[in-house]
Amino acid sequence: MSDWLTAVGSAHMIIAASLLAAVSGVPLLFRLLSPPAGQRLATILNCLASLLGIAGAVTILFQRSTVTYELAWPLPFGPAMFAIDPLSALFTLPILIVAACCSIYAIGYWPARDNLRKIRKITFFFGMLVSAMLWVVMARSTNLFLFAWEIMAIAAYFVLTTNDFEPEVREAGILYIICTHIGTLCLFALFALLKSATGSFAFPATASLNIDVPIAGAIFVLSLAGFGFKAGIMPLHIWLPSAHANAPSHVSAIMSGVILKIGIYGLLRILSFFDTFPLWWGITVLVLGIVSGIIGVAFAIGQHDIKRLLAYHSIENIGIIAIGIGVAMVGTTNGSPLLVILGMAGALLHVVNHATFKALLFLGAGSIIHSTGTREIDHMGGLLRPMPWTSLLFLVGAVAICGLPPLNGFVSELLIYLGLFNGAVHGDGAGAAVTALAIPGLALIGGLAVACFVKVFGVVFLGVARSQETGNAHESGLCMRIPMALLAVICVAIGVMPLAAAPLLESAATCWHPSAIGNGALGSIAPLGWLSMLAIALVAVSVAAYVMRMRNRADKSVTWGCGYLAPTARMQYTASSFADMLVTLFAGILKPGIHSPNIRTRFPTVSRFASHVPEAVLEKIYLPVLQWANEKLAPLRKLQRGQLHLYILYMLFTLIALLALPQ
């Protein structure tokens, strides 16, 4: 009885967190407080919501309990049902952690006194966005899910387009809203099929749907398309680079770190309804994960805009999560609980990990932009000295996203690797072949990520300043550094103490599907204890090396010029020159635009080289297809004559056709 009361209290804490977040921007919106006071109050409410919600979510995860509610309301499609179970609770953690950090960061990055025209809009819709995401993961009926989903989509649009006076921002917002509503249309069809299969608009219980249902394949495809648009799975990612690049940096952090994961949550929730999966489902998710990971990081390497580069890395990491989900699905098909727990635990841990280190990187990028006034990597350089804290914290995020020890990205990728190896060794047929092929794919993703962040850190922080703005750079304020430091501590903590996260992952994985039960504790399956020892040793060595370097630090000087007596910033590697070999290697996919100087004389005048990697999927595939469709469907516009009686006639014909259909 006491455990049940504790679970109910924990669920109430999460519900209270969602309500606090929803009202956090209301005093500022209605001008009940001055802009600075309203922004501070919103931050306090968001932080309080995060503390309440995180405490409740951790309790639910440890107790492995589920609390269900039913709310009668006058809207159609039955009562609103919502629940909090371990899977919902695990996704609640990154939502609230990142939301609190971004809210604190905004005080320094987006101060109310300097943004009087925009502060009410961004603060109100930021709180609504956080609340809507919490209600999406709690919803257990179609009506409440779609209601919260649409509020989330609209709130994200308004915070994305905060700087709506800029044409690029408006274009990014339009592309985002189009893509998100195409995904929503897929969800309408998905839930209509679920209603026909179950006879109810309430979500079915876990593993209650038989795979032999004739429309099971259609449900899977629609869920992959609808939630894939939100998650940014390749090739449904086309809205993501421009949206993340043009949003305010703390908004980019929550969009990349959290909103994409809501798409992953939706896919996992729909998959949990089925008792098992056809093999082609798991292979499809696995292959999409490999494609998203490799192509996403390849596009990232060719970027010059630091935020667009980080956006493409989000596609890469969504691919890694999809690989873990695919491994778990193959394990369910083959009846292998070991594959299920390793794949799903790795995917769920990477959900949390990516939220933390990607939010850290976007906040770090925001600090750089705030200090230098540019997003162009080639205009930066030498920021290590004027921005030592930002440099260190960005480095922590870079090491984590590359999947290197002793940080959290290494742990989640190792779990996925173990699942892939077990699937390749102990599996059979197509499942074993695909998991075996995914191993070098995941290794290639990691290698390319390391190359990309060596480029970013080297060009941005090392060397000397490349422009006047960079030369005048300064360190960020305390309100911007504290959230980055908190996220960096989480990255280190999970990497050093993965055993502490193991019970939470087991709880969420077994809640997702009962096929994850049967192999004992995750700590006994994966060498998490050895990882802790390795991580502690590496942290100690790193700290000792840093202390020794600080003691023996030489006088400040410019970058060594290989014996040249007058080195300049023009002699340093640029983002283009560093990535040239890899961009050339993937030129068939990236379709880079290269503008070489036309040198015709022995003593040429000043010339310029430039390169650009476009959004090839959007510009080379989607837009030409849409242009062709626009031309071919032009005659149908004649049906739209603006005459009311014709539209009534169209409605009459439609009703007659529907009545004529067999019931």
C-alpha positions as MATLAB code, in Angstrom:
seq = 'MSDWLTAVGSAHMIIAASLLAAVSGVPLLFRLLSPPAGQRLATILNCLASLLGIAGAVTILFQRSTVTYELAWPLPFGPAMFAIDPLSALFTLPILIVAACCSIYAIGYWPARDNLRKIRKITFFFGMLVSAMLWVVMARSTNLFLFAWEIMAIAAYFVLTTNDFEPEVREAGILYIICTHIGTLCLFALFALLKSATGSFAFPATASLNIDVPIAGAIFVLSLAGFGFKAGIMPLHIWLPSAHANAPSHVSAIMSGVILKIGIYGLLRILSFFDTFPLWWGITVLVLGIVSGIIGVAFAIGQHDIKRLLAYHSIENIGIIAIGIGVAMVGTTNGSPLLVILGMAGALLHVVNHATFKALLFLGAGSIIHSTGTREIDHMGGLLRPMPWTSLLFLVGAVAICGLPPLNGFVSELLIYLGLFNGAVHGDGAGAAVTALAIPGLALIGGLAVACFVKVFGVVFLGVARSQETGNAHESGLCMRIPMALLAVICVAIGVMPLAAAPLLESAATCWHPSAIGNGALGSIAPLGWLSMLAIALVAVSVAAYVMRMRNRADKSVTWGCGYLAPTARMQYTASSFADMLVTLFAGILKPGIHSPNIRTRFPTVSRFASHVPEAVLEKIYLPVLQWANEKLAPLRKLQRGQLHLYILYMLFTLIALLALPQ';
ca = [
       0.000    0.000    0.000;
       2.811    2.406    0.893;
       4.552    1.692   -2.425;
       1.345    2.486   -4.282;
       0.910    5.754   -2.404;
       4.518    6.668   -3.148;
       3.962    5.964   -6.859;
       0.808    8.095   -6.882;
       2.638   10.906   -5.145;
       5.459   10.661   -7.682;
       2.969   10.780  -10.544;
       1.377   13.864   -9.005;
       4.815   15.489   -8.882;
       5.249   14.976  -12.638;
       1.760   16.342  -13.309;
       2.524   19.347  -11.091;
       5.755   19.866  -13.030;
       3.836   19.996  -16.312;
       1.402   22.581  -14.898;
       4.179   24.742  -13.441;
       5.981   24.768  -16.776;
       2.753   25.686  -18.595;
       2.097   28.741  -16.421;
       5.731   29.857  -16.099;
       5.415   32.472  -18.824;
       1.888   33.656  -18.069;
       2.800   36.581  -15.726;
       5.187   37.927  -18.333;
       2.720   37.407  -21.197;
      -0.015   39.424  -19.484;
       2.443   42.094  -18.270;
       1.814   41.342  -14.601;
       5.530   41.851  -13.965;
       8.332   43.812  -15.554;
      10.197   41.850  -18.265;
      13.319   41.109  -16.137;
      11.214   40.075  -13.128;
       8.901   37.977  -15.316;
      11.860   36.200  -16.921;
      13.378   35.419  -13.518;
      10.026   34.115  -12.218;
       9.640   31.888  -15.296;
      13.125   30.498  -14.691;
      12.347   29.794  -11.033;
       9.101   28.013  -11.959;
      10.823   25.948  -14.651;
      13.576   24.933  -12.235;
      11.019   24.029   -9.555;
       9.075   22.011  -12.128;
      12.261   20.178  -13.090;
      13.141   19.318   -9.502;
       9.630   18.001   -8.823;
       9.384   16.074  -12.073;
      12.848   14.521  -11.865;
      12.230   13.338   -8.297;
       8.908   11.810   -9.337;
      10.340   10.183  -12.477;
      13.281    8.587  -10.638;
      10.907    7.175   -8.014;
       8.653    5.675  -10.697;
      11.685    4.123  -12.404;
      13.033    2.544   -9.228;
       9.623    1.236   -8.159;
       8.745    0.046  -11.699;
       5.182    1.175  -11.078;
       2.451    2.533  -13.330;
      -0.167    5.079  -12.317;
      -3.156    5.588  -14.637;
      -5.740    8.378  -14.747;
      -8.961    8.912  -16.670;
     -10.325   12.409  -17.202;
     -13.885   12.932  -18.446;
     -14.112   15.906  -20.788;
     -16.692   17.133  -23.321;
     -14.380   16.685  -26.325;
     -15.059   13.814  -28.766;
     -13.437   10.359  -28.949;
     -14.002    9.378  -25.343;
     -12.325   10.347  -22.064;
      -8.751   11.593  -21.868;
      -6.545    8.874  -20.428;
      -3.014    9.438  -19.216;
      -0.502    7.421  -17.230;
       3.032    7.501  -15.918;
       5.052    4.322  -16.281;
       8.831    3.715  -16.344;
       9.104    4.367  -20.105;
       7.341    7.721  -19.744;
       9.406    8.516  -16.653;
      12.704    7.904  -18.432;
      11.785   10.315  -21.243;
      10.668   12.817  -18.620;
      14.248   13.075  -17.307;
      15.898   14.671  -20.390;
      12.882   16.950  -20.923;
      13.172   18.471  -17.461;
      16.970   18.490  -17.179;
      17.451   20.304  -20.476;
      14.489   22.638  -19.871;
      15.890   23.836  -16.542;
      19.373   24.366  -17.974;
      18.063   26.263  -21.006;
      15.818   28.431  -18.842;
      18.742   29.502  -16.629;
      20.962   29.996  -19.687;
      18.403   32.337  -21.277;
      18.860   34.910  -18.492;
      22.380   35.585  -19.719;
      21.988   34.737  -23.394;
      18.570   36.289  -24.019;
      18.167   38.943  -21.262;
      14.755   40.560  -21.049;
      16.091   44.112  -20.897;
      17.711   43.706  -24.344;
      14.823   41.826  -25.985;
      11.677   43.631  -24.860;
       9.809   42.944  -28.109;
      10.444   39.189  -28.099;
      10.857   38.134  -24.474;
       7.128   37.592  -23.771;
       6.654   35.389  -26.808;
       9.681   33.164  -26.273;
       9.197   32.788  -22.507;
       5.504   31.861  -22.714;
       5.862   29.373  -25.562;
       9.003   27.853  -24.035;
       6.996   26.897  -20.958;
       4.117   25.611  -23.088;
       6.573   23.529  -25.111;
       7.986   21.848  -22.013;
       4.517   21.156  -20.623;
       3.224   19.768  -23.929;
       6.163   17.362  -24.207;
       5.416   16.038  -20.726;
       1.764   15.483  -21.652;
       2.770   13.682  -24.866;
       4.745   11.093  -22.895;
       1.900   10.770  -20.355;
      -0.991   10.478  -22.858;
      -2.692    7.089  -23.163;
      -5.542    7.979  -25.513;
      -5.596    9.261  -29.064;
      -7.389   12.520  -28.298;
      -5.047   13.643  -25.516;
      -1.946   12.525  -27.422;
      -2.803   14.472  -30.578;
      -3.934   17.480  -28.533;
      -0.596   17.637  -26.684;
       1.309   16.815  -29.882;
      -0.207   19.791  -31.708;
       0.465   22.190  -28.831;
       4.074   20.966  -28.826;
       4.371   21.553  -32.581;
       2.900   25.066  -32.457;
       4.900   26.108  -29.382;
       8.088   24.865  -31.035;
       7.254   26.915  -34.132;
       6.860   30.117  -32.117;
      10.086   29.707  -30.134;
      11.929   28.736  -33.326;
      10.749   31.885  -35.119;
      11.534   34.288  -32.282;
      13.682   36.373  -34.655;
      10.902   36.390  -37.246;
      12.141   39.620  -38.839;
      14.953   37.605  -40.485;
      13.999   35.903  -43.800;
      16.070   32.785  -43.052;
      14.229   32.302  -39.759;
      10.828   32.632  -41.420;
      11.812   30.117  -44.108;
      13.071   27.670  -41.473;
       9.820   28.063  -39.539;
       7.675   27.454  -42.617;
       9.655   24.336  -43.543;
       9.370   23.060  -39.962;
       5.617   23.598  -39.713;
       5.010   21.927  -43.094;
       7.069   18.859  -42.160;
       5.608   18.529  -38.683;
       2.053   18.635  -40.021;
       2.814   16.080  -42.714;
       3.953   13.871  -39.855;
       0.765   14.690  -37.941;
      -1.366   13.623  -40.914;
       0.426   10.267  -40.794;
      -0.429   10.044  -37.089;
      -4.128   10.681  -37.803;
      -4.114    7.736  -40.201;
      -2.101    5.658  -37.720;
      -4.541    6.182  -34.854;
      -7.522    5.558  -37.145;
      -6.033    2.143  -37.991;
      -5.366    1.459  -34.305;
      -9.007    2.259  -33.556;
     -10.145   -0.210  -36.187;
      -7.809   -2.868  -34.770;
      -8.711   -2.409  -31.086;
     -12.193   -0.864  -31.181;
     -11.153    1.926  -28.825;
      -9.372    5.264  -28.904;
      -7.527    4.296  -25.717;
      -4.018    2.981  -26.196;
      -3.863   -0.827  -26.036;
      -1.891   -2.554  -23.303;
       1.726   -3.545  -23.794;
       2.197   -6.593  -26.071;
      -1.577   -6.966  -26.499;
      -1.816   -6.677  -30.306;
      -1.203   -9.750  -32.412;
       1.165   -9.289  -35.289;
      -1.221  -11.225  -37.538;
      -3.583   -8.242  -37.631;
      -3.871   -7.424  -41.368;
      -3.134   -3.726  -40.868;
      -0.094   -4.251  -38.604;
       2.347   -3.439  -41.405;
       0.481   -0.238  -42.266;
       0.525    0.816  -38.598;
       4.299    0.294  -38.474;
       4.975    2.234  -41.677;
       2.748    5.128  -40.629;
       4.361    5.303  -37.177;
       7.818    5.270  -38.760;
       6.831    8.111  -41.093;
       4.850   10.191  -38.588;
       7.338    9.962  -35.750;
      10.312    9.838  -38.111;
       9.571   13.389  -39.270;
       9.698   14.586  -35.662;
      12.802   12.552  -34.806;
      14.698   13.625  -37.916;
      15.396   10.152  -39.268;
      17.021   10.330  -42.702;
      15.500   11.096  -45.233;
      12.707   12.753  -43.197;
      15.150   15.191  -41.619;
      14.873   18.059  -44.092;
      13.428   20.595  -41.605;
      16.047   19.951  -38.952;
      19.284   21.682  -40.133;
      17.708   25.059  -40.885;
      15.476   25.015  -37.788;
      18.297   24.260  -35.365;
      20.666   26.692  -37.065;
      18.277   29.667  -37.029;
      16.617   29.264  -33.624;
      18.043   31.002  -30.529;
      20.786   28.747  -29.161;
      18.941   27.675  -25.993;
      15.931   26.837  -28.176;
      18.201   24.852  -30.505;
      19.410   22.966  -27.424;
      15.919   21.881  -26.383;
      14.843   21.150  -29.962;
      17.847   18.941  -30.649;
      18.213   17.495  -27.183;
      14.554   16.794  -26.427;
      12.000   17.406  -29.179;
      13.650   14.880  -31.483;
      13.405   12.298  -28.668;
       9.645   12.779  -28.497;
       9.554   11.278  -31.987;
      11.602    8.333  -30.676;
       9.212    7.985  -27.736;
       6.184    7.895  -30.029;
       7.725    5.152  -32.154;
       8.642    3.088  -29.085;
       5.163    3.493  -27.600;
       3.461    2.247  -30.775;
       5.892   -0.674  -31.087;
       5.192   -1.658  -27.477;
       1.585   -2.475  -28.384;
       2.625   -5.569  -30.410;
       3.469   -8.967  -28.948;
       6.343   -9.460  -31.395;
       7.673   -7.983  -34.651;
       8.252   -9.338  -38.145;
      11.954   -9.486  -38.941;
      11.624   -6.870  -41.676;
      10.454   -4.300  -39.120;
      13.648   -4.579  -37.099;
      15.851   -4.675  -40.202;
      14.118   -1.553  -41.568;
      14.744    0.428  -38.381;
      18.322   -0.868  -38.205;
      19.113    0.094  -41.799;
      17.510    3.529  -41.405;
      19.660    4.017  -38.311;
      22.860    3.148  -40.189;
      21.935    5.437  -43.096;
      21.003    8.319  -40.777;
      24.178    7.910  -38.746;
      26.667    7.754  -41.610;
      25.092   10.336  -43.906;
      24.254   12.663  -41.002;
      27.863   12.822  -39.798;
      29.121   13.108  -43.395;
      26.966   16.209  -43.910;
      28.178   17.575  -40.561;
      31.812   17.366  -41.644;
      31.194   19.666  -44.609;
      29.440   22.457  -42.675;
      30.878   25.924  -41.973;
      28.023   27.077  -39.708;
      28.676   25.737  -36.191;
      24.978   25.333  -35.342;
      24.125   23.681  -38.652;
      27.036   21.302  -38.052;
      25.622   20.377  -34.640;
      22.174   19.922  -36.213;
      23.508   17.286  -38.604;
      25.130   15.524  -35.658;
      21.643   15.234  -34.181;
      20.644   13.215  -37.243;
      23.716   11.058  -36.678;
      22.808   10.376  -33.048;
      19.173    9.678  -33.867;
      20.628    7.078  -36.219;
      22.588    5.520  -33.337;
      19.409    5.373  -31.238;
      17.568    3.749  -34.159;
      20.329    1.133  -34.437;
      19.765    0.212  -30.783;
      16.002    0.014  -31.312;
      16.529   -2.151  -34.388;
      18.739   -4.549  -32.390;
      16.037   -4.833  -29.710;
      13.362   -5.503  -32.347;
      15.470   -8.213  -34.000;
      16.016   -9.739  -30.556;
      12.254   -9.774  -29.933;
      11.685  -11.505  -33.274;
      14.364  -14.128  -32.578;
      13.322  -14.664  -28.961;
      16.624  -13.364  -27.569;
      16.126  -11.351  -24.351;
      19.868  -10.555  -24.340;
      19.605   -8.624  -27.614;
      16.446   -6.877  -26.444;
      17.898   -5.610  -23.169;
      21.260   -4.596  -24.667;
      19.755   -2.870  -27.699;
      16.970   -1.108  -25.820;
      19.127   -0.158  -22.825;
      21.727    1.287  -25.209;
      19.067    3.193  -27.165;
      17.365    4.577  -24.040;
      20.665    5.564  -22.444;
      21.680    7.292  -25.669;
      18.386    9.204  -25.546;
      19.456   10.664  -22.194;
      23.106   11.017  -23.202;
      22.400   12.801  -26.452;
      20.033   15.187  -24.679;
      22.785   16.181  -22.253;
      25.837   16.452  -24.485;
      23.992   17.950  -27.434;
      22.349   20.564  -25.211;
      25.812   21.265  -23.798;
      27.260   21.714  -27.287;
      24.446   24.005  -28.454;
      24.752   26.116  -25.312;
      28.506   26.229  -25.879;
      27.920   27.313  -29.473;
      25.526   29.966  -28.181;
      28.219   31.303  -25.872;
      30.624   31.516  -28.818;
      28.041   33.302  -30.979;
      27.122   35.605  -28.089;
      30.788   36.571  -27.744;
      31.868   36.782  -31.406;
      28.615   37.658  -33.205;
      29.062   35.000  -35.902;
      28.122   31.369  -36.559;
      30.782   30.909  -39.262;
      33.544   28.593  -38.085;
      36.049   30.106  -40.528;
      35.660   33.505  -38.846;
      36.606   32.109  -35.434;
      39.889   30.890  -33.989;
      41.982   31.363  -30.887;
      39.013   31.317  -28.497;
      40.720   29.029  -25.986;
      42.414   31.930  -24.209;
      39.587   34.479  -23.960;
      36.946   31.783  -23.296;
      38.656   29.086  -21.182;
      35.510   27.817  -19.418;
      33.459   27.627  -22.587;
      36.362   25.869  -24.322;
      36.670   23.253  -21.573;
      32.939   22.582  -21.369;
      32.605   22.401  -25.160;
      35.476   19.910  -25.179;
      33.598   17.727  -22.672;
      30.568   17.719  -24.977;
      32.743   16.983  -28.006;
      34.409   13.980  -26.338;
      31.017   12.706  -25.193;
      29.363   12.964  -28.611;
      32.304   11.127  -30.202;
      31.600    8.144  -27.944;
      35.004    8.242  -26.255;
      35.723    7.188  -22.666;
      35.372    8.243  -19.918;
      32.137   10.064  -20.803;
      28.533    8.968  -21.205;
      28.423    8.570  -24.985;
      30.907    5.705  -24.725;
      28.660    3.725  -22.350;
      25.518    3.823  -24.487;
      27.387    3.051  -27.700;
      29.170    0.150  -25.983;
      25.814   -1.375  -25.009;
      24.661   -1.112  -28.624;
      27.955   -2.645  -29.804;
      27.479   -5.575  -27.414;
      23.981   -6.095  -28.790;
      25.268   -6.037  -32.368;
      28.068   -8.511  -31.622;
      25.690  -10.883  -29.850;
      23.226  -10.633  -32.727;
      25.959  -11.371  -35.262;
      27.450  -14.300  -33.313;
      24.360  -16.001  -31.897;
      21.736  -14.989  -34.451;
      20.868  -16.587  -37.744;
      19.576  -15.627  -41.157;
      19.012  -12.061  -42.278;
      18.947  -10.732  -38.709;
      22.499  -11.932  -38.028;
      23.724  -10.581  -41.372;
      22.302   -7.101  -40.824;
      23.571   -6.842  -37.244;
      27.023   -7.928  -38.447;
      27.005   -5.259  -41.168;
      25.880   -2.634  -38.649;
      29.067   -3.090  -36.583;
      31.436   -1.452  -39.119;
      28.708    1.091  -39.827;
      28.612    2.171  -36.184;
      32.412    2.213  -36.074;
      32.482    4.441  -39.173;
      30.007    6.823  -37.537;
      32.256    7.119  -34.492;
      35.403    7.678  -36.554;
      33.801   10.390  -38.672;
      32.419   12.088  -35.555;
      35.929   12.253  -34.082;
      37.261   13.781  -37.312;
      34.462   16.348  -37.351;
      34.972   17.528  -33.778;
      38.739   17.639  -34.154;
      37.997   20.079  -36.975;
      35.533   22.099  -34.910;
      37.636   22.374  -31.775;
      40.849   23.018  -33.678;
      39.453   25.709  -35.971;
      37.285   27.440  -33.345;
      39.413   27.352  -30.203;
      43.033   26.838  -31.259;
      45.382   28.994  -33.304;
      44.872   32.744  -33.463;
      41.836   34.918  -34.126;
      40.750   35.094  -37.767;
      38.608   38.237  -37.486;
      38.231   41.401  -35.457;
      35.124   40.075  -33.727;
      36.930   36.937  -32.571;
      39.857   39.019  -31.386;
      37.518   40.882  -29.021;
      35.873   37.713  -27.664;
      35.129   37.408  -23.956;
      33.984   34.696  -21.574;
      30.278   34.159  -20.983;
      28.542   35.224  -17.804;
      27.807   32.984  -14.841;
      24.181   32.338  -15.853;
      25.421   30.855  -19.122;
      28.291   28.854  -17.639;
      26.366   27.199  -14.774;
      23.923   25.260  -17.037;
      26.806   24.130  -19.260;
      28.757   22.982  -16.213;
      25.720   21.060  -14.901;
      25.286   19.247  -18.224;
      29.033   18.491  -18.330;
      28.844   17.015  -14.816;
      25.995   14.729  -15.936;
      28.080   13.588  -18.926;
      30.976   12.725  -16.624;
      28.770   11.165  -13.920;
      27.076    8.704  -16.276;
      30.435    7.822  -17.822;
      32.069    7.251  -14.433;
      29.090    5.552  -12.706;
      27.112    3.670  -15.381;
      26.006    1.108  -12.795;
      23.868    3.791  -11.163;
      21.898    4.195  -14.402;
      21.487    0.439  -14.991;
      18.351   -0.080  -12.802;
      16.611    2.858  -14.501;
      17.366    1.455  -17.950;
      16.198   -2.034  -16.976;
      12.956   -0.609  -15.640;
      12.199    1.338  -18.836;
      13.275   -1.505  -21.157;
      11.102   -4.115  -19.442;
       8.200   -1.654  -19.447;
       8.614   -1.232  -23.210;
       8.285   -4.941  -23.924;
       8.181   -8.092  -21.773;
      10.693   -9.767  -24.115;
      13.436   -7.763  -22.332;
      12.919   -9.857  -19.184;
      14.992  -12.970  -18.620;
      18.728  -12.250  -18.536;
      19.261  -10.836  -15.080;
      20.607   -7.437  -14.188;
      22.128   -5.249  -16.872;
      25.246   -4.832  -14.733;
      25.906   -8.579  -14.951;
      25.460   -8.642  -18.738;
      27.608   -5.632  -19.621;
      30.968   -4.832  -17.954;
      29.708   -1.625  -16.343;
      31.875   -2.097  -13.244;
      35.014   -2.302  -15.374;
      33.870    0.805  -17.245;
      33.727    2.684  -13.963;
      37.292    1.700  -13.104;
      38.494    2.687  -16.574;
      36.646    5.998  -16.419;
      37.986    6.891  -12.976;
      41.537    6.146  -14.115;
      41.141    8.267  -17.259;
      39.626   11.170  -15.318;
      42.513   11.049  -12.829;
      45.099   11.011  -15.623;
      43.358   13.901  -17.412;
      43.219   16.030  -14.262;
      46.876   15.299  -13.470;
      47.932   16.194  -17.011;
      45.977   19.445  -16.855;
      47.518   20.417  -13.501;
      51.023   19.715  -14.802;
      50.365   21.743  -17.917;
      49.132   24.707  -15.885;
      52.233   24.570  -13.675;
      54.632   24.406  -16.602;
      52.719   26.752  -18.874;
      55.004   28.672  -21.196;
      54.614   32.317  -22.135;
      51.768   33.115  -24.468;
      52.722   33.201  -28.138;
      51.146   32.743  -31.519;
      50.749   29.351  -33.166;
      54.050   27.852  -34.313;
      54.515   28.761  -37.958;
      56.806   25.868  -38.965;
      59.828   28.195  -38.959;
      58.079   31.054  -40.725;
      58.948   34.291  -38.937;
      55.669   36.120  -39.530;
      52.775   33.639  -39.234;
      49.257   34.980  -39.840;
      45.743   33.685  -39.378;
      45.550   32.987  -43.136;
      48.121   30.178  -42.696;
      45.817   28.190  -40.406;
      43.555   25.365  -41.443;
      40.029   26.410  -42.290;
      36.932   24.268  -41.905;
      36.964   23.639  -45.662;
      40.620   22.665  -45.929;
      40.487   20.376  -42.898;
      37.431   18.495  -44.175;
      38.329   18.531  -47.863;
      39.445   14.885  -48.091;
      36.359   13.517  -46.332;
      33.972   15.790  -48.228;
      35.558   14.587  -51.480;
      35.170   10.971  -50.332;
      31.411   11.486  -49.817;
      30.971   13.884  -52.755;
      28.497   11.564  -54.446;
      26.109   12.020  -51.521;
      26.961   15.520  -50.318;
      27.007   17.167  -53.777;
      29.381   19.942  -52.629;
      29.565   23.205  -54.528;
      33.190   24.262  -55.066;
      34.140   27.675  -56.412;
      37.825   27.592  -57.329;
      39.806   30.695  -58.324;
      40.454   31.136  -62.044;
      44.233   31.679  -62.233;
      45.462   32.610  -65.727;
      48.754   34.455  -65.149;
      52.060   33.732  -63.471;
      51.481   36.499  -60.948;
      47.758   36.307  -60.179;
      45.843   39.003  -58.374;
      43.930   38.402  -55.155;
      41.610   35.436  -55.613;
      39.229   33.464  -53.452;
      38.274   29.828  -52.945;
      34.889   28.852  -51.505;
      33.029   25.598  -50.939;
      29.500   24.832  -49.825;
      27.693   21.624  -48.902;
      23.956   22.062  -49.606;
      21.049   20.219  -48.040;
      21.212   17.731  -50.894;
      18.157   15.671  -49.918;
      15.935   18.755  -49.851;
      17.443   20.603  -52.816;
      18.174   17.634  -55.095;
      15.228   15.328  -54.325;
      12.264   16.907  -52.535;
      12.155   20.293  -54.251;
      12.465   18.923  -57.838;
       9.728   16.366  -57.129;
       7.462   19.045  -55.654;
       8.167   21.352  -58.598;
       7.231   18.569  -61.029;
       4.046   17.812  -59.062;
       3.156   21.507  -59.019;
       3.415   21.679  -62.792;
       1.457   18.472  -63.437;
      -1.339   19.274  -60.980;
      -1.808   22.851  -62.182;
      -5.009   21.979  -64.134;
      -6.703   20.951  -60.882;
      -6.535   24.555  -59.696;
      -9.445   25.258  -61.994;
     -11.639   23.520  -59.429;
     -10.914   26.353  -57.010;
     -12.882   29.232  -58.527;
     -13.792   30.985  -55.267;
     -17.545   30.399  -55.808;
     -19.425   29.124  -52.757;
     -22.124   27.226  -54.652;
     -19.463   25.123  -56.426;
     -17.880   24.174  -53.105;
     -21.305   23.133  -51.787;
     -21.730   21.004  -54.913;
     -18.344   19.338  -54.264;
     -19.482   18.529  -50.717;
     -22.717   17.036  -52.034;
     -20.848   14.775  -54.465;
     -18.501   13.684  -51.669;
     -21.411   12.784  -49.367;
     -23.118   10.810  -52.138;
     -19.893    8.903  -52.812;
     -19.438    8.107  -49.110;
     -23.043    6.919  -48.790;
     -22.577    4.713  -51.834;
     -19.600    2.909  -50.276;
     -20.394   -0.481  -48.706;
     -20.677   -0.309  -44.917;
];
